[in-house]
Structure formats: C-alpha cells, structure tokens
mmCIF file of C-alpha atoms in Angstrom:
data_model
loop_
_atom_site.group_PDB
_atom_site.id
_atom_site.type_symbol
_atom_site.label_atom_id
_atom_site.label_comp_id
_atom_site.label_asym_id
_atom_site.label_seq_id
_atom_site.Cartn_x
_atom_site.Cartn_y
_atom_site.Cartn_z
ATOM 1 C CA MET A 244 56.110 -25.491 112.677
ATOM 2 C CA GLU A 245 53.243 -26.947 114.553
ATOM 3 C CA TYR A 246 51.465 -28.327 111.452
ATOM 4 C CA ALA A 247 53.049 -30.561 108.934
ATOM 5 C CA ILE A 248 50.158 -30.202 106.448
ATOM 6 C CA LEU A 249 47.623 -27.413 105.881
ATOM 7 C CA ALA A 250 44.897 -27.828 103.304
ATOM 8 C CA SER A 251 42.319 -25.057 102.861
ATOM 9 C CA HIS A 252 39.277 -25.169 100.607
ATOM 10 C CA VAL A 253 40.739 -27.612 98.093
ATOM 11 C CA THR A 254 38.652 -28.718 95.102
ATOM 12 C CA LYS A 255 39.430 -31.120 92.289
ATOM 13 C CA LYS A 256 37.178 -31.910 89.380
ATOM 14 C CA PHE A 257 37.564 -34.303 86.515
ATOM 15 C CA LYS A 258 35.231 -33.149 83.708
ATOM 16 C CA ASP A 259 31.732 -33.812 85.244
ATOM 17 C CA LEU A 260 33.067 -35.576 88.347
ATOM 18 C CA THR A 261 33.994 -33.684 91.490
ATOM 19 C CA ALA A 262 36.488 -35.836 93.238
ATOM 20 C CA VAL A 263 37.266 -33.408 96.160
ATOM 21 C CA GLU A 264 34.909 -30.505 97.113
ATOM 22 C CA ASP A 265 36.082 -27.550 99.279
ATOM 23 C CA LEU A 266 38.085 -29.734 101.660
ATOM 24 C CA SER A 267 39.998 -28.333 104.597
ATOM 25 C CA PHE A 268 42.052 -29.922 107.273
ATOM 26 C CA LYS A 269 45.261 -29.688 109.340
ATOM 27 C CA VAL A 270 47.743 -32.368 110.252
ATOM 28 C CA ARG A 271 50.082 -31.810 113.259
ATOM 29 C CA GLN A 272 53.697 -32.960 113.106
ATOM 30 C CA ALA A 273 54.270 -36.507 114.350
ATOM 31 C CA GLU A 274 50.628 -37.537 114.432
ATOM 32 C CA CYS A 275 48.753 -40.200 112.357
ATOM 33 C CA PHE A 276 45.972 -38.700 110.372
ATOM 34 C CA GLY A 277 43.423 -40.911 108.624
ATOM 35 C CA PHE A 278 41.191 -40.573 105.589
ATOM 36 C CA LEU A 279 38.070 -42.694 105.652
ATOM 37 C CA GLY A 280 35.424 -42.994 103.033
ATOM 38 C CA PRO A 281 33.712 -45.297 100.487
ATOM 39 C CA ASN A 282 35.344 -46.032 97.163
ATOM 40 C CA GLY A 283 35.194 -42.818 95.151
ATOM 41 C CA ALA A 284 35.038 -40.445 98.154
ATOM 42 C CA GLY A 285 38.178 -38.636 97.028
ATOM 43 C CA LYS A 286 40.738 -39.951 99.460
ATOM 44 C CA THR A 287 43.416 -41.066 96.942
ATOM 45 C CA THR A 288 42.886 -37.924 94.892
ATOM 46 C CA MET A 289 43.554 -35.706 97.996
ATOM 47 C CA MET A 290 46.689 -37.819 98.767
ATOM 48 C CA LYS A 291 47.892 -37.333 95.262
ATOM 49 C CA MET A 292 47.502 -33.551 95.461
ATOM 50 C CA LEU A 293 49.443 -33.391 98.653
ATOM 51 C CA ILE A 294 52.548 -34.796 96.854
ATOM 52 C CA GLY A 295 52.021 -33.001 93.551
ATOM 53 C CA ARG A 296 50.962 -36.006 91.425
ATOM 54 C CA CYS A 297 47.654 -34.363 90.894
ATOM 55 C CA ARG A 298 47.054 -30.630 90.832
ATOM 56 C CA ARG A 299 44.138 -28.999 92.659
ATOM 57 C CA ASP A 300 41.720 -26.824 90.625
ATOM 58 C CA ASN A 301 42.689 -23.207 89.746
ATOM 59 C CA PRO A 302 41.601 -20.547 89.970
ATOM 60 C CA GLY A 303 40.130 -20.685 93.425
ATOM 61 C CA PRO A 304 40.885 -20.199 97.054
ATOM 62 C CA GLY A 305 42.278 -23.733 97.485
ATOM 63 C CA GLN A 306 45.734 -23.831 99.168
ATOM 64 C CA ILE A 307 48.002 -26.731 100.272
ATOM 65 C CA SER A 308 51.174 -26.541 102.325
ATOM 66 C CA VAL A 309 53.304 -29.596 103.065
ATOM 67 C CA PHE A 310 56.037 -28.640 105.575
ATOM 68 C CA GLY A 311 55.823 -25.107 104.085
ATOM 69 C CA TYR A 312 55.922 -26.238 100.451
ATOM 70 C CA ASP A 313 53.170 -25.888 97.903
ATOM 71 C CA PRO A 314 52.908 -29.164 95.932
ATOM 72 C CA VAL A 315 52.181 -27.315 92.691
ATOM 73 C CA LYS A 316 55.455 -25.296 92.978
ATOM 74 C CA SER A 317 57.644 -27.591 94.928
ATOM 75 C CA GLU A 318 56.850 -31.165 93.939
ATOM 76 C CA LEU A 319 60.495 -32.270 94.086
ATOM 77 C CA GLU A 320 61.140 -30.840 97.523
ATOM 78 C CA ILE A 321 58.091 -32.689 98.806
ATOM 79 C CA LYS A 322 59.255 -35.897 97.121
ATOM 80 C CA TYR A 323 62.426 -35.810 99.011
ATOM 81 C CA LEU A 324 60.891 -35.298 102.470
ATOM 82 C CA ALA A 325 58.074 -37.881 101.917
ATOM 83 C CA GLY A 326 57.726 -41.579 101.559
ATOM 84 C CA VAL A 327 54.797 -43.136 99.746
ATOM 85 C CA VAL A 328 53.219 -46.603 100.089
ATOM 86 C CA PRO A 329 50.807 -47.046 97.076
ATOM 87 C CA GLN A 330 47.818 -49.460 97.001
ATOM 88 C CA GLU A 331 49.374 -51.638 94.355
ATOM 89 C CA ASP A 332 52.582 -53.799 94.795
ATOM 90 C CA ASN A 333 55.004 -52.318 92.232
ATOM 91 C CA LEU A 334 58.157 -53.924 93.147
ATOM 92 C CA ASP A 335 60.646 -55.294 90.485
ATOM 93 C CA ALA A 336 59.883 -59.040 90.483
ATOM 94 C CA GLU A 337 63.243 -59.815 88.757
ATOM 95 C CA LEU A 338 65.398 -58.331 91.566
ATOM 96 C CA SER A 339 66.002 -59.428 95.107
ATOM 97 C CA VAL A 340 64.552 -57.658 98.180
ATOM 98 C CA ARG A 341 67.943 -55.946 98.878
ATOM 99 C CA GLN A 342 68.392 -54.968 95.195
ATOM 100 C CA ASN A 343 64.952 -53.371 95.166
ATOM 101 C CA LEU A 344 65.983 -51.188 97.964
ATOM 102 C CA PHE A 345 69.312 -50.205 96.486
ATOM 103 C CA ILE A 346 67.664 -49.230 93.185
ATOM 104 C CA TYR A 347 65.163 -47.066 95.143
ATOM 105 C CA ALA A 348 67.959 -45.429 97.167
ATOM 106 C CA GLY A 349 69.546 -44.444 93.920
ATOM 107 C CA PHE A 350 66.445 -42.441 92.904
ATOM 108 C CA TYR A 351 67.185 -40.193 95.885
ATOM 109 C CA GLY A 352 70.855 -39.898 95.137
ATOM 110 C CA ILE A 353 71.879 -41.820 98.213
ATOM 111 C CA LYS A 354 75.340 -43.310 97.786
ATOM 112 C CA LYS A 355 75.827 -47.112 98.200
ATOM 113 C CA THR A 356 77.960 -46.632 101.279
ATOM 114 C CA THR A 357 75.197 -44.707 102.935
ATOM 115 C CA ALA A 358 72.390 -46.867 101.599
ATOM 116 C CA ALA A 359 73.837 -50.153 102.738
ATOM 117 C CA PRO A 360 73.525 -49.661 106.554
ATOM 118 C CA ARG A 361 70.193 -48.007 106.004
ATOM 119 C CA ILE A 362 68.922 -50.871 104.075
ATOM 120 C CA ASP A 363 70.189 -53.304 106.793
ATOM 121 C CA TYR A 364 68.304 -51.271 109.426
ATOM 122 C CA LEU A 365 65.063 -51.158 107.393
ATOM 123 C CA LEU A 366 65.246 -54.894 106.753
ATOM 124 C CA ASP A 367 65.632 -55.518 110.427
ATOM 125 C CA PHE A 368 62.956 -52.965 111.333
ATOM 126 C CA MET A 369 60.416 -54.684 108.987
ATOM 127 C CA GLU A 370 61.551 -58.145 110.020
ATOM 128 C CA LEU A 371 62.805 -59.024 106.525
ATOM 129 C CA THR A 372 66.499 -59.571 107.110
ATOM 130 C CA ASP A 373 66.241 -63.359 106.423
ATOM 131 C CA LYS A 374 64.575 -62.507 103.022
ATOM 132 C CA ALA A 375 67.247 -60.018 101.880
ATOM 133 C CA GLY A 376 68.454 -62.258 99.113
ATOM 134 C CA SER A 377 65.050 -63.576 98.045
ATOM 135 C CA LYS A 378 63.419 -62.629 94.740
ATOM 136 C CA ILE A 379 60.209 -60.773 94.951
ATOM 137 C CA ARG A 380 58.120 -63.626 93.503
ATOM 138 C CA GLU A 381 59.246 -65.801 96.402
ATOM 139 C CA LEU A 382 57.672 -63.449 98.987
ATOM 140 C CA SER A 383 54.189 -63.679 100.539
ATOM 141 C CA GLY A 384 51.720 -60.767 100.241
ATOM 142 C CA GLY A 385 52.578 -59.646 103.726
ATOM 143 C CA MET A 386 56.302 -59.688 103.060
ATOM 144 C CA LYS A 387 55.769 -57.580 99.963
ATOM 145 C CA ARG A 388 53.762 -54.966 101.842
ATOM 146 C CA ARG A 389 56.431 -54.772 104.498
ATOM 147 C CA LEU A 390 59.085 -54.379 101.827
ATOM 148 C CA ILE A 391 57.129 -51.574 100.171
ATOM 149 C CA ILE A 392 56.914 -49.823 103.490
ATOM 150 C CA ALA A 393 60.740 -50.285 104.007
ATOM 151 C CA ARG A 394 61.222 -48.788 100.503
ATOM 152 C CA ALA A 395 59.215 -45.813 101.409
ATOM 153 C CA LEU A 396 61.417 -45.217 104.422
ATOM 154 C CA ILE A 397 64.678 -45.417 102.504
ATOM 155 C CA ASN A 398 65.074 -41.655 102.467
ATOM 156 C CA ASN A 399 64.350 -41.225 106.148
ATOM 157 C CA PRO A 400 61.124 -39.297 105.398
ATOM 158 C CA ARG A 401 59.489 -36.725 107.609
ATOM 159 C CA LEU A 402 56.077 -37.681 106.055
ATOM 160 C CA LEU A 403 54.915 -41.140 105.329
ATOM 161 C CA ILE A 404 51.882 -41.591 103.093
ATOM 162 C CA LEU A 405 50.070 -44.889 103.036
ATOM 163 C CA ASP A 406 47.166 -45.821 100.704
ATOM 164 C CA GLU A 407 45.377 -48.867 102.192
ATOM 165 C CA PRO A 408 48.627 -50.480 103.360
ATOM 166 C CA THR A 409 47.114 -53.628 104.965
ATOM 167 C CA THR A 410 44.372 -54.525 102.531
ATOM 168 C CA GLY A 411 44.209 -58.318 102.148
ATOM 169 C CA LEU A 412 46.702 -59.127 104.835
ATOM 170 C CA ASP A 413 46.244 -61.522 107.670
ATOM 171 C CA PRO A 414 45.759 -60.205 111.194
ATOM 172 C CA GLN A 415 49.281 -60.957 112.301
ATOM 173 C CA VAL A 416 50.854 -58.948 109.567
ATOM 174 C CA ARG A 417 48.354 -56.154 110.012
ATOM 175 C CA HIS A 418 49.129 -55.849 113.694
ATOM 176 C CA LEU A 419 52.923 -55.975 112.972
ATOM 177 C CA ILE A 420 52.598 -53.082 110.542
ATOM 178 C CA TRP A 421 50.445 -51.142 113.155
ATOM 179 C CA ASP A 422 53.198 -51.556 115.668
ATOM 180 C CA LYS A 423 55.905 -50.332 113.189
ATOM 181 C CA LEU A 424 53.781 -47.213 112.401
ATOM 182 C CA ARG A 425 53.405 -46.452 116.111
ATOM 183 C CA MET A 426 57.229 -46.640 116.475
ATOM 184 C CA LEU A 427 57.655 -44.320 113.465
ATOM 185 C CA LYS A 428 55.264 -41.847 114.962
ATOM 186 C CA LYS A 429 57.210 -41.879 118.247
ATOM 187 C CA ASP A 430 60.384 -41.036 116.171
ATOM 188 C CA GLY A 431 58.645 -37.874 114.883
ATOM 189 C CA VAL A 432 57.328 -39.162 111.479
ATOM 190 C CA THR A 433 54.031 -37.617 110.349
ATOM 191 C CA ILE A 434 51.774 -40.284 108.954
ATOM 192 C CA LEU A 435 48.771 -40.039 106.557
ATOM 193 C CA ILE A 436 46.810 -43.213 105.888
ATOM 194 C CA THR A 437 43.764 -44.166 103.844
ATOM 195 C CA THR A 438 42.069 -47.420 104.995
ATOM 196 C CA HIS A 439 38.882 -49.319 104.729
ATOM 197 C CA TYR A 440 39.582 -51.078 108.008
ATOM 198 C CA MET A 441 37.756 -49.333 110.778
ATOM 199 C CA GLU A 442 39.711 -51.089 113.443
ATOM 200 C CA GLU A 443 42.966 -49.893 111.836
ATOM 201 C CA ALA A 444 41.785 -46.391 111.816
ATOM 202 C CA TYR A 445 40.686 -46.563 115.446
ATOM 203 C CA GLN A 446 43.942 -48.225 116.548
ATOM 204 C CA ILE A 447 46.605 -46.012 114.982
ATOM 205 C CA CYS A 448 44.937 -42.655 113.948
ATOM 206 C CA ASP A 449 45.274 -39.792 116.358
ATOM 207 C CA ARG A 450 42.595 -37.944 114.207
ATOM 208 C CA LEU A 451 40.771 -38.672 111.026
ATOM 209 C CA ILE A 452 38.167 -37.280 108.545
ATOM 210 C CA ILE A 453 35.345 -39.203 107.094
ATOM 211 C CA MET A 454 34.733 -38.288 103.512
ATOM 212 C CA HIS A 455 31.733 -38.875 101.330
ATOM 213 C CA LYS A 456 31.318 -37.904 97.746
ATOM 214 C CA GLY A 457 34.343 -35.606 97.901
ATOM 215 C CA GLU A 458 33.311 -33.737 100.973
ATOM 216 C CA LYS A 459 34.395 -33.915 104.628
ATOM 217 C CA VAL A 460 31.525 -35.277 106.768
ATOM 218 C CA LEU A 461 33.223 -35.491 110.128
ATOM 219 C CA GLU A 462 36.672 -34.749 111.615
ATOM 220 C CA GLY A 463 38.250 -35.506 114.908
ATOM 221 C CA ALA A 464 39.813 -38.225 117.176
ATOM 222 C CA PRO A 465 38.184 -41.633 116.605
ATOM 223 C CA GLY A 466 37.010 -42.045 120.224
ATOM 224 C CA ASP A 467 35.559 -38.471 120.459
ATOM 225 C CA LEU A 468 33.684 -38.931 117.146
ATOM 226 C CA ILE A 469 32.094 -42.152 118.380
ATOM 227 C CA GLU A 470 31.092 -40.494 121.664
ATOM 228 C CA GLU A 471 29.674 -37.378 120.074
ATOM 229 C CA HIS A 472 27.959 -38.654 116.951
ATOM 230 C CA ILE A 473 26.417 -42.013 117.602
ATOM 231 C CA GLU A 474 24.536 -43.831 120.355
ATOM 232 C CA GLN A 475 26.602 -45.782 122.775
ATOM 233 C CA TYR A 476 25.049 -49.205 122.213
ATOM 234 C CA VAL A 477 23.705 -51.287 119.328
ATOM 235 C CA LEU A 478 21.476 -54.388 119.203
ATOM 236 C CA GLU A 479 21.822 -56.406 116.056
ATOM 237 C CA ILE A 480 18.869 -58.682 115.408
ATOM 238 C CA LEU A 481 19.756 -61.196 112.670
ATOM 239 C CA ASP A 482 16.262 -61.889 111.400
ATOM 240 C CA ARG A 483 14.642 -58.774 110.043
ATOM 241 C CA GLU A 484 11.242 -60.436 109.707
ATOM 242 C CA SER A 485 11.168 -61.177 113.408
ATOM 243 C CA VAL A 486 11.202 -57.490 114.517
ATOM 244 C CA GLY A 487 7.876 -55.767 115.438
ATOM 245 C CA ASP A 488 7.030 -52.084 115.472
ATOM 246 C CA LEU A 489 9.735 -50.273 117.453
ATOM 247 C CA ASP A 490 9.299 -46.864 115.863
ATOM 248 C CA THR A 491 7.250 -45.594 118.717
ATOM 249 C CA ASP A 492 10.178 -45.704 121.179
ATOM 250 C CA SER A 493 12.042 -42.439 120.975
ATOM 251 C CA ARG A 494 15.080 -43.881 122.887
ATOM 252 C CA ILE A 495 15.844 -46.266 119.968
ATOM 253 C CA ARG A 496 17.108 -45.307 116.520
ATOM 254 C CA LEU A 497 16.494 -48.124 113.918
ATOM 255 C CA GLU A 498 18.518 -48.924 110.911
ATOM 256 C CA GLN A 499 17.936 -51.860 108.614
ATOM 257 C CA THR A 500 19.752 -53.977 105.965
ATOM 258 C CA ASP A 501 18.341 -56.593 103.613
ATOM 259 C CA SER A 502 18.511 -59.199 106.432
ATOM 260 C CA ARG A 503 19.200 -57.513 109.777
ATOM 261 C CA VAL A 504 17.727 -54.823 112.037
ATOM 262 C CA LEU A 505 20.034 -52.637 114.051
ATOM 263 C CA LEU A 506 18.709 -50.747 117.119
ATOM 264 C CA TYR A 507 20.820 -48.009 118.476
ATOM 265 C CA SER A 508 20.370 -46.393 121.977
ATOM 266 C CA ASP A 509 22.323 -44.726 124.824
ATOM 267 C CA ASP A 510 20.237 -46.762 127.327
ATOM 268 C CA ILE A 511 21.433 -50.287 127.299
ATOM 269 C CA SER A 512 18.421 -51.311 129.543
ATOM 270 C CA VAL A 513 16.077 -50.452 126.657
ATOM 271 C CA LEU A 514 17.964 -52.723 124.321
ATOM 272 C CA GLU A 515 18.205 -55.497 126.913
ATOM 273 C CA ALA A 516 14.475 -55.380 127.302
ATOM 274 C CA VAL A 517 14.048 -55.989 123.458
ATOM 275 C CA THR A 518 16.368 -59.143 123.630
ATOM 276 C CA GLY A 519 13.860 -60.886 125.968
ATOM 277 C CA GLY A 520 11.828 -62.136 122.943
ATOM 278 C CA TYR A 521 14.783 -63.745 121.207
ATOM 279 C CA LYS A 522 16.993 -66.924 121.613
ATOM 280 C CA ALA A 523 20.654 -66.691 122.201
ATOM 281 C CA GLY A 524 22.319 -66.521 118.762
ATOM 282 C CA ASP A 525 19.483 -64.471 117.279
ATOM 283 C CA PHE A 526 20.926 -61.211 118.348
ATOM 284 C CA TYR A 527 24.091 -59.419 119.271
ATOM 285 C CA LEU A 528 24.264 -56.616 121.822
ATOM 286 C CA ARG A 529 27.462 -54.628 121.873
ATOM 287 C CA GLN A 530 28.976 -51.143 122.091
ATOM 288 C CA SER A 531 28.967 -48.895 118.998
ATOM 289 C CA ASN A 532 32.234 -48.569 117.112
ATOM 290 C CA LEU A 533 33.749 -46.541 114.326
ATOM 291 C CA GLU A 534 32.221 -48.814 111.663
ATOM 292 C CA ASP A 535 28.755 -47.971 112.983
ATOM 293 C CA LEU A 536 29.545 -44.288 112.758
ATOM 294 C CA PHE A 537 31.070 -44.687 109.288
ATOM 295 C CA LEU A 538 27.896 -46.453 107.975
ATOM 296 C CA LYS A 539 25.681 -43.891 109.695
ATOM 297 C CA THR A 540 27.404 -40.983 107.964
ATOM 298 C CA THR A 541 28.011 -42.521 104.518
ATOM 299 C CA GLY A 542 25.131 -44.905 104.177
ATOM 300 C CA ARG A 543 24.779 -48.673 104.295
ATOM 301 C CA TYR A 544 24.274 -49.231 100.618
ATOM 302 C CA LEU A 545 26.580 -48.995 97.643
ATOM 303 C CA ASN A 546 26.515 -45.610 95.999
ATOM 304 C CA GLU A 547 28.786 -46.181 93.070
#
C-alpha cells in the first residue's frame, strides 16, 4: 500500500461551527506529514477523526482510510496500529516512569515478559533510562514529553500522531525529539504532526498542509511551498512611522503590523536600495521562510 492515509472530502460540523470543510489529502507510508494552522483551524479535529475519536459528518462523500481501515467502522484496529501523543501531559503522577509504561503496555494486552525489554529499549531511545524509577512529579517538562512519546511507541506502531509535541520545550529538548522522529521515519513509521513551530515543520515534515478556518489553503513540501508561493526575500523595518510611500514599486509587496513594515521582493537589490535610508539595527534583511508564508495565507492578526 503506497498510502498510509487517504482522506477525501471530509467535513465535520459542531452545531453552527464548521471545524473541517471538504478536506482531502494523502499521506505516504514512512513520511512525516504536518498540519499547520491557527488555533481553531481544524487540525486537532482532523487528527481525532483519523483515529475514530471524532466522527466525520454523514451523510456525505467524505471518506477516510488509515492503512485500509475506516475509523468509523474499525476504531479498535486503528488503535492497535497507532500511537498518539496528545497536547496535554496525562501521565499518572503517582507512578514511576517505568510503571507508567507497564500500565500502558497492559492496555494493548502486551505481556510483562514482552513489555519489559520493549520498555528498556524505549527508555534508552528517549534517553530516560536514568529516570526509570523516578516519579512523574520529579520530571522536567521535557522529560515528561519524551516519556509520553515513549508511551505512544509501546505497541510498536505503524502510525505515530503527535499533537503539538514540543510546545513549551527548550531548544535542546526540541532538537532531540526531532532527531528521534527522523529515526522513527527511517524505520518505516508514518508520522502525523500538528505544530505551531514553523521551524519544526520545515525541519521534519516531508509534506504539509496549511489550514485556515477548517479548509486547506496550501499543500506540498515546505521548501516547494516557499519557493512557489512567496517572494524570496523580506526586509523588516522596525519603525513603521519611518517608511515612506513604497506602493508605487511593483517589485515590492508590502505588509504591515502595528509596529513594523515588511517588504517582500524576489529582487534583493531593490530591498538593499531601501535600506540605504536606515541605520543598522533599524531593519533586518533576510530570506523568506515558512512563517512568512503561513502569515501570508492565514493573516497576521487574530481571527478568534
């Protein structure tokens, strides 16, 4: 099977709110596929529909297949082939690290004789061996997230779903988790991830979709999306009041925030010419990135 996940024209409404609207995408086996979007874009709802925790709307043309299983009809089968890392830390604080993993192994019917070496491997894999006997309340936030990922891997899943796995973590822990996800992908694990960190999406996602108000806005490889849908360079001018009239130059696209002006162009010399009127520290000239594209497609202001 070339594709691990097929979603076609999926819609989900909650009374007057449309959380997901006519969403279609395909996820290849052993790739990392990302969902990007502002809060309320429908990312988590889509994830829940994939594992049967939320049902897509019926009647309608919407279809979902996860390794050949329909989540509406085969939630249990998908549960056994998937591991899930939720947004919240929901470990049992009264148990030790190892005990948490043994309890979770029991949910999958894994015998203790089989679970023990698997747990030892996962603790080593997530660099938690020296914390095996520690209580959860003794762990740092990064350790807890690594343990939750280890827990999601206890059943040796073919599909790993992570909902904002590195939110609030320091850069060292974030990079460690990225490295572990790359290793899992090389071992054939299909990975789905939602994240608000644009660098995270760029670093580990083979392909992604940007969602906005329940709909897909863009889909593709991060580098390809940047190349195809946004100018190559951006000049950030930190004092909005200091910028004169630039609307007449067709080579520049202008965006503004409450305090800054951002000038986008494929011609870096045009932007360099603008910097002549500013002191060092008043501007920042750089290449455009995934965050620039995200803000271009979903807006710079809150839309809650």
